[in-house]
């Protein structure tokens, strides 16, 4: 039986103007919209849909029409009739509950990551010699292992941001850091500035803490119709001045999914705006060191503050993108008082970060340049391949030439992103449609293409995408109004 359910009002809000375009039977339009919502993760798998009668009443349509739409959903594998629960959402071809194992030959472009760093196995073996000393402790330190905190502090210092051990807490990856910060620093109904588009799980963490999101746009170079690129600097300033947000969650570099880097002057402006409003700025630099060939270099975000403003910046880092996501080791750099507060609050959710992984990361961080050099070479090759292959297959798409990060944010020229993702799935490619990176259905003209995959995989994936795109000619296109781009 499904625990989760979506109420009629929430579904109505997600459906928006589902009847557009007006051609074709209404039940197919309703089917199509709900299908895309499930596919895009806007309605979670294993969620009970409203009863047909209730939905029909709320939409002001006949029950027969809603029944027909529900039947289509069932026949296409997007719902299942569960005794006692009505229609429960599913993804076609997936295990019913918690079914994240993607069987067979799927290419998973939904994750912008790199394969595990080849030196990780040897580093893990080396770290075993540090393990016996750790085994004499309780292994439960909410701040993290001292050796790793020292290594993180030393690395920030080396990169131009003097940092003490008291300013560092080790977390279970950057995602844990975002969630913990949101939970501790936000009250229900507080405003939180967030970029649009952004990393979807950050939106989720901020919303889970009760935030009201204040979006500020970021555009990838060469993809917007009006030539804008990077951050809407005026919009960002206004967002601080008008809403006095408790928090701002930003990715100064490399922004996910656009690959943009925030200019130095804007970093200074953000920190002074934030200090003026009493806002804390979370700078998520999880991808910050994945530089390919960027002109110039940036210091860690907090280094752009002065004595009065630097304290507003809270930094998040991780080895998830540089070494391996499976390590689950990240960190927070903040004022010691904030670190202590976080440590106190942490126990409600977890009791610490696994120790062996921390010892491994401490070793790697002490000599990190080889890791970054390899990643830079891999990403350069991936980026150049993606640009070449997309250019050959999709001459109309606008593909930014990113100079770092793990993905490129491509303008498809038409609002087809969800349809394309759907068609690609049946050809063995999992890819996340543009709206997943936005709020309220925006970005249907965009798709995120990861650049960290090996050449063979990129080729297979992009070929399948080309075939999928060719098959779209007769598919219903989502209404442009509903998915209007904001960039
Ligand atoms: C911007 C950003 N922050 C945080 C994370 C999560 O990283 P971690 O694997 O360290 O939890 C990701 C992963 O995709 C990300 O892109």
PDB file of N, CA, C and O and ligand atoms in Angstrom, residues 173-175 178 199 249 251 256 284 286 318 320-321 328, ligand 1:
ATOM      1  N   UNK A 173      29.109  13.732   2.731  1.00  0.00           N
ATOM      2  CA  UNK A 173      28.896  14.305   1.399  1.00  0.00           C
ATOM      3  C   UNK A 173      28.328  15.714   1.489  1.00  0.00           C
ATOM      4  O   UNK A 173      27.904  16.177   2.560  1.00  0.00           O
ATOM      5  N   UNK A 174      28.339  16.395   0.340  1.00  0.00           N
ATOM      6  CA  UNK A 174      27.844  17.768   0.300  1.00  0.00           C
ATOM      7  C   UNK A 174      26.324  17.818   0.486  1.00  0.00           C
ATOM      8  O   UNK A 174      25.785  18.783   1.023  1.00  0.00           O
ATOM      9  N   UNK A 175      25.626  16.773   0.047  1.00  0.00           N
ATOM     10  CA  UNK A 175      24.169  16.784   0.191  1.00  0.00           C
ATOM     11  C   UNK A 175      23.773  16.859   1.659  1.00  0.00           C
ATOM     12  O   UNK A 175      22.873  17.588   2.046  1.00  0.00           O
ATOM     13  N   UNK A 178      24.205  20.394   2.865  1.00  0.00           N
ATOM     14  CA  UNK A 178      23.120  21.308   2.477  1.00  0.00           C
ATOM     15  C   UNK A 178      21.916  21.075   3.390  1.00  0.00           C
ATOM     16  O   UNK A 178      21.301  22.012   3.906  1.00  0.00           O
ATOM     17  N   UNK A 199      20.643  22.959  -8.670  1.00  0.00           N
ATOM     18  CA  UNK A 199      20.784  21.540  -8.347  1.00  0.00           C
ATOM     19  C   UNK A 199      19.504  21.099  -7.618  1.00  0.00           C
ATOM     20  O   UNK A 199      19.210  21.621  -6.526  1.00  0.00           O
ATOM     21  N   UNK A 249      21.427  30.130  -1.193  1.00  0.00           N
ATOM     22  CA  UNK A 249      22.193  28.946  -1.596  1.00  0.00           C
ATOM     23  C   UNK A 249      22.681  29.179  -3.023  1.00  0.00           C
ATOM     24  O   UNK A 249      21.879  29.288  -3.948  1.00  0.00           O
ATOM     25  N   UNK A 251      25.888  28.518  -6.180  1.00  0.00           N
ATOM     26  CA  UNK A 251      27.027  27.721  -6.667  1.00  0.00           C
ATOM     27  C   UNK A 251      27.917  28.633  -7.504  1.00  0.00           C
ATOM     28  O   UNK A 251      27.756  28.719  -8.721  1.00  0.00           O
ATOM     29  N   UNK A 256      25.907  24.363 -11.326  1.00  0.00           N
ATOM     30  CA  UNK A 256      25.224  23.190 -11.870  1.00  0.00           C
ATOM     31  C   UNK A 256      23.770  23.588 -12.099  1.00  0.00           C
ATOM     32  O   UNK A 256      23.108  23.980 -11.146  1.00  0.00           O
ATOM     33  N   UNK A 284      28.118  26.601  -2.426  1.00  0.00           N
ATOM     34  CA  UNK A 284      28.370  25.183  -2.683  1.00  0.00           C
ATOM     35  C   UNK A 284      29.420  25.072  -3.779  1.00  0.00           C
ATOM     36  O   UNK A 284      29.137  25.316  -4.950  1.00  0.00           O
ATOM     37  N   UNK A 286      31.108  22.327  -4.589  1.00  0.00           N
ATOM     38  CA  UNK A 286      31.335  20.903  -4.822  1.00  0.00           C
ATOM     39  C   UNK A 286      32.087  20.652  -6.134  1.00  0.00           C
ATOM     40  O   UNK A 286      32.890  19.731  -6.235  1.00  0.00           O
ATOM     41  N   UNK A 318      33.279  18.899  -1.233  1.00  0.00           N
ATOM     42  CA  UNK A 318      33.087  17.448  -1.248  1.00  0.00           C
ATOM     43  C   UNK A 318      34.130  16.835  -2.163  1.00  0.00           C
ATOM     44  O   UNK A 318      34.633  17.496  -3.079  1.00  0.00           O
ATOM     45  N   UNK A 320      33.053  14.186  -3.738  1.00  0.00           N
ATOM     46  CA  UNK A 320      32.123  13.396  -4.550  1.00  0.00           C
ATOM     47  C   UNK A 320      32.338  13.571  -6.038  1.00  0.00           C
ATOM     48  O   UNK A 320      32.149  12.632  -6.811  1.00  0.00           O
ATOM     49  N   UNK A 321      32.720  14.782  -6.449  1.00  0.00           N
ATOM     50  CA  UNK A 321      32.888  15.035  -7.879  1.00  0.00           C
ATOM     51  C   UNK A 321      34.331  14.852  -8.331  1.00  0.00           C
ATOM     52  O   UNK A 321      34.583  14.593  -9.491  1.00  0.00           O
ATOM     53  N   UNK A 328      31.228   9.414  -0.088  1.00  0.00           N
ATOM     54  CA  UNK A 328      30.302  10.127   0.798  1.00  0.00           C
ATOM     55  C   UNK A 328      31.061  10.963   1.851  1.00  0.00           C
ATOM     56  O   UNK A 328      30.770  10.877   3.047  1.00  0.00           O
TER      57      UNK A 328
HETATM   58  C1  LIG B   1      25.971  21.324  -6.583  1.00  0.00           C
HETATM   59  C2  LIG B   1      25.982  20.030  -5.883  1.00  0.00           C
HETATM   60  N1  LIG B   1      26.004  20.015  -4.538  1.00  0.00           N
HETATM   61  C3  LIG B   1      26.025  18.854  -3.859  1.00  0.00           C
HETATM   62  C4  LIG B   1      26.000  17.642  -4.503  1.00  0.00           C
HETATM   63  C5  LIG B   1      26.022  16.394  -3.696  1.00  0.00           C
HETATM   64  O1  LIG B   1      27.333  15.969  -3.538  1.00  0.00           O
HETATM   65  P1  LIG B   1      27.754  14.770  -2.590  1.00  0.00           P
HETATM   66  O2  LIG B   1      27.870  13.559  -3.458  1.00  0.00           O
HETATM   67  O3  LIG B   1      29.057  15.176  -2.000  1.00  0.00           O
HETATM   68  O4  LIG B   1      26.693  14.617  -1.539  1.00  0.00           O
HETATM   69  C6  LIG B   1      25.977  17.609  -5.898  1.00  0.00           C
HETATM   70  C7  LIG B   1      25.939  16.334  -6.588  1.00  0.00           C
HETATM   71  O5  LIG B   1      25.462  16.226  -7.699  1.00  0.00           O
HETATM   72  C8  LIG B   1      25.960  18.830  -6.596  1.00  0.00           C
HETATM   73  O6  LIG B   1      25.930  18.864  -7.931  1.00  0.00           O
END
